Backbone as a printed PyTorch tensor [residue, N CA C, xyz], in Angstrom:
tensor([[[ 33.2460,  14.0160,   9.9860],
         [ 34.2200,  12.8910,  10.1010],
         [ 31.7860,  11.7540,  10.4930]],

        [[ 33.5210,  10.5480,   9.4460],
         [ 31.8710,  10.4440,  10.2060],
         [ 31.7970,   9.0740,  10.6060]],

        [[ 30.6530,   8.1540,  11.2660],
         [ 31.2570,   7.0720,  12.1410],
         [ 30.3920,   5.3890,  10.8510]],

        [[ 31.0420,   4.3660,  11.1580],
         [ 30.1260,   3.9380,  10.5710],
         [ 28.7690,   3.5210,   9.6880]],

        [[ 27.7420,   3.7930,  10.4780],
         [ 26.7200,   3.7230,  10.2180],
         [ 26.1930,   4.6080,   9.2390]],

        [[ 26.8030,   6.0710,   9.4200],
         [ 26.6090,   6.8810,   8.2270],
         [ 27.5640,   6.4590,   6.7050]],

        [[ 28.4100,   5.6710,   7.3290],
         [ 29.2230,   5.7000,   6.1120],
         [ 28.2130,   4.0040,   5.5360]],

        [[ 27.8440,   3.0850,   6.3840],
         [ 26.7720,   2.4830,   5.8950],
         [ 25.5990,   2.7410,   5.0020]],

        [[ 25.6650,   4.2880,   5.3980],
         [ 23.9370,   4.1030,   4.5100],
         [ 24.5750,   5.4240,   3.0530]],

        [[ 25.2010,   6.0690,   3.9800],
         [ 25.3560,   6.9620,   2.0990],
         [ 26.0780,   5.2220,   0.7520]],

        [[ 27.1060,   4.3870,   1.4830],
         [ 27.5150,   3.0370,   0.6710],
         [ 25.4930,   2.7460,   0.0570]],

        [[ 24.3430,   2.2640,   1.2540],
         [ 23.4770,   1.7450,   0.6830],
         [ 22.7520,   2.3350,  -0.5570]],

        [[ 22.6080,   4.4570,  -0.6620],
         [ 22.0310,   4.7590,  -0.7940],
         [ 22.4810,   5.0400,  -2.6720]],

        [[ 24.2360,   4.9600,  -1.7600],
         [ 24.9200,   5.0030,  -3.4980],
         [ 24.3150,   3.3520,  -4.8060]],

        [[ 24.2940,   2.4130,  -3.8810],
         [ 23.8570,   1.6590,  -4.6510],
         [ 22.0760,   1.7310,  -4.8290]],

        [[ 21.1910,   2.1220,  -4.7020],
         [ 20.2760,   2.0900,  -4.7490],
         [ 20.2160,   3.4150,  -5.9200]],

        [[ 21.5870,   4.3560,  -5.7700],
         [ 20.8620,   4.7320,  -6.6220],
         [ 21.9570,   4.1330,  -7.9840]],

        [[ 22.7770,   4.2600,  -8.0510],
         [ 23.3510,   2.5820,  -9.6650],
         [ 21.6180,   1.8170,  -9.2720]],

        [[ 21.4900,   1.0690,  -8.8530],
         [ 19.9000,   0.5550,  -9.9480],
         [ 19.1700,   0.7450, -10.0180]],

        [[ 18.8760,   1.9300,  -9.2290],
         [ 17.7760,   3.0920, -10.3830],
         [ 18.6970,   3.3010, -11.6410]],

        [[ 18.9620,   3.7760, -11.8390],
         [ 20.1250,   4.3280, -13.3480],
         [ 20.3860,   3.6250, -14.5050]],

        [[ 20.3740,   2.4390, -13.9190],
         [ 20.0670,   1.2020, -14.1550],
         [ 19.2190,   0.7120, -15.2650]],

        [[ 18.3200,   0.2000, -14.1720],
         [ 17.1590,   0.4070, -13.8470],
         [ 15.9180,   1.5130, -15.4440]],

        [[ 16.1880,   2.6540, -15.2590],
         [ 15.6890,   3.4410, -16.6670],
         [ 15.9560,   3.5990, -17.9000]],

        [[ 17.8970,   3.5170, -17.3250],
         [ 18.7330,   2.9110, -18.6950],
         [ 17.6950,   2.4160, -19.6530]],

        [[ 17.6360,   0.6670, -19.0760],
         [ 17.0450,  -0.7040, -18.8870],
         [ 15.4620,  -1.0820, -19.7790]],

        [[ 15.1970,   0.1940, -18.6190],
         [ 13.9050,  -0.3870, -18.8330],
         [ 13.0680,   1.6140, -18.9210]],

        [[ 12.7890,   2.0160, -19.6490],
         [ 12.1740,   3.5080, -19.5380],
         [ 10.8630,   2.8860, -18.7170]],

        [[ 10.7690,   3.8760, -17.5940],
         [  9.4190,   3.9880, -17.6750],
         [  8.7010,   5.1010, -18.1200]],

        [[  7.0890,   4.5620, -18.3510],
         [  6.2560,   4.7870, -19.1310],
         [  4.6700,   4.0280, -18.6910]],

        [[  3.7210,   4.6640, -18.7950],
         [  2.1470,   4.5730, -18.8800],
         [  1.9000,   2.2880, -19.1920]],

        [[  3.2730,   1.8190, -19.6090],
         [  2.6300,   0.7880, -19.6670],
         [  3.4580,  -0.1230, -19.1170]],

        [[  4.5530,   0.3020, -18.4150],
         [  5.1610,  -0.4150, -17.9250],
         [  5.2490,   0.2080, -16.3540]],

        [[  4.4340,  -0.7230, -16.3310],
         [  4.4440,  -0.4410, -14.2200],
         [  4.9660,  -1.4290, -13.2080]],

        [[  6.1860,  -2.2900, -13.3390],
         [  7.1480,  -2.6330, -13.1560],
         [  7.5320,  -1.7890, -12.0310]],

        [[  8.6050,  -1.0630, -13.0290],
         [  9.8120,   0.1100, -12.6200],
         [  8.8280,   0.6280, -11.8580]],

        [[  7.9260,   1.5770, -11.6390],
         [  6.6030,   2.9080, -10.7960],
         [  6.9330,   1.9170,  -9.1730]],

        [[  6.8010,   0.4470, -10.0160],
         [  6.6510,  -0.9640,  -8.7760],
         [  7.3690,  -0.3700,  -7.8660]],

        [[  8.6160,  -0.9780,  -8.4490],
         [  9.4200,  -0.9080,  -7.9740],
         [ 10.4030,   0.3920,  -7.1070]],

        [[  9.9660,   1.9070,  -7.9840],
         [ 11.1650,   2.2350,  -7.5510],
         [ 10.1590,   3.3960,  -6.5600]],

        [[  8.9700,   2.9260,  -6.1380],
         [  7.9750,   2.5580,  -5.3490],
         [  7.9910,   2.1570,  -3.7100]],

        [[  8.1300,   1.1540,  -4.0680],
         [  7.7940,  -0.3710,  -2.7130],
         [  8.7020,  -0.2810,  -3.1240]],

        [[  9.5710,  -1.1490,  -3.6330],
         [ 10.6640,  -1.6320,  -3.4080],
         [ 11.7060,  -0.9980,  -2.4210]],

        [[ 12.6030,  -0.4480,  -3.4120],
         [ 13.2650,   0.5820,  -3.0130],
         [ 13.3600,   1.5150,  -1.5650]],

        [[ 12.2840,   1.9940,  -0.8210],
         [ 12.1420,   2.0940,   0.4090],
         [ 11.2600,   1.4580,   0.9600]],

        [[ 11.6300,   0.5040,   0.5600],
         [ 11.5860,  -1.1040,   1.9720],
         [ 12.3000,  -1.0060,   1.9250]],

        [[ 13.5160,  -1.2760,   1.0430],
         [ 14.9630,  -1.9120,   1.2990],
         [ 15.4010,  -1.5340,   2.5180]],

        [[ 15.5110,   0.3680,   2.0520],
         [ 16.2030,   1.1640,   3.0920],
         [ 15.4910,   1.5130,   4.4470]],

        [[ 13.9650,   1.0060,   5.0520],
         [ 13.5600,   0.8930,   6.1560],
         [ 14.6760,  -0.2060,   6.1750]],

        [[ 14.4760,  -1.7160,   5.8210],
         [ 14.5680,  -3.1210,   5.9870],
         [ 16.8320,  -3.1490,   6.6870]],

        [[ 16.7440,  -2.3640,   6.0760],
         [ 18.6820,  -1.6290,   6.4100],
         [ 18.7050,  -1.6650,   7.0790]],

        [[ 18.0750,  -0.0620,   7.9060],
         [ 17.8030,   0.7200,   8.5700],
         [ 17.9670,   0.3110,   9.7140]],

        [[ 16.5570,  -0.2340,   9.8230],
         [ 15.7190,  -0.9200,  11.3880],
         [ 17.5320,  -2.4690,  11.7150]],

        [[ 17.2210,  -2.9950,  10.4020],
         [ 18.5860,  -3.4330,  10.9560],
         [ 20.1360,  -3.3200,  10.9470]],

        [[ 20.0180,  -2.1250,  10.7420],
         [ 21.7800,  -1.9110,  11.1280],
         [ 21.1060,  -1.3560,  12.5120]],

        [[ 19.9300,  -0.3540,  12.2670],
         [ 19.9470,  -0.4630,  13.7980],
         [ 19.8980,  -0.5020,  15.4730]],

        [[ 19.9200,  -1.5580,  14.9560],
         [ 18.7160,  -3.2480,  15.6560],
         [ 20.5200,  -3.5230,  16.2450]],

        [[ 21.2410,  -3.6480,  15.3170],
         [ 22.8090,  -4.8870,  15.1610],
         [ 23.5530,  -3.5300,  15.9860]],

        [[ 22.9560,  -2.0120,  15.7160],
         [ 24.5260,  -1.3290,  17.2090],
         [ 23.3700,  -1.6600,  17.9960]],

        [[ 22.1630,  -1.4300,  18.5910],
         [ 22.0930,  -1.7120,  19.8250],
         [ 22.1850,  -2.3430,  20.4410]],

        [[ 22.5680,  -3.3990,  19.7480],
         [ 22.6550,  -4.8130,  20.9680],
         [ 24.5210,  -4.4560,  20.6930]],

        [[ 25.4440,  -4.7570,  20.2440],
         [ 26.3670,  -3.5810,  20.3160],
         [ 26.2280,  -3.0960,  21.4700]],

        [[ 25.6460,  -2.5650,  21.6130],
         [ 25.3250,  -2.1040,  23.2330],
         [ 25.5040,  -2.5620,  24.1230]],

        [[ 23.9670,  -3.2440,  24.1200],
         [ 24.0480,  -3.8820,  25.3480],
         [ 24.8920,  -4.1770,  25.8280]]])
């Protein structure tokens, strides 16, 4: 049994996986294409950290 937080994390990870798959099919990664590399290295981890931080702060405020 998983709780809501774990379910939300799994849904977000799946959505990010789908976004990465769409990016890889529409914009092949090569030496001449730094945009996709920046998205994969900077943007996706930043989004994951933001979502985790927001979810944890929301959960703490509900407990208080």
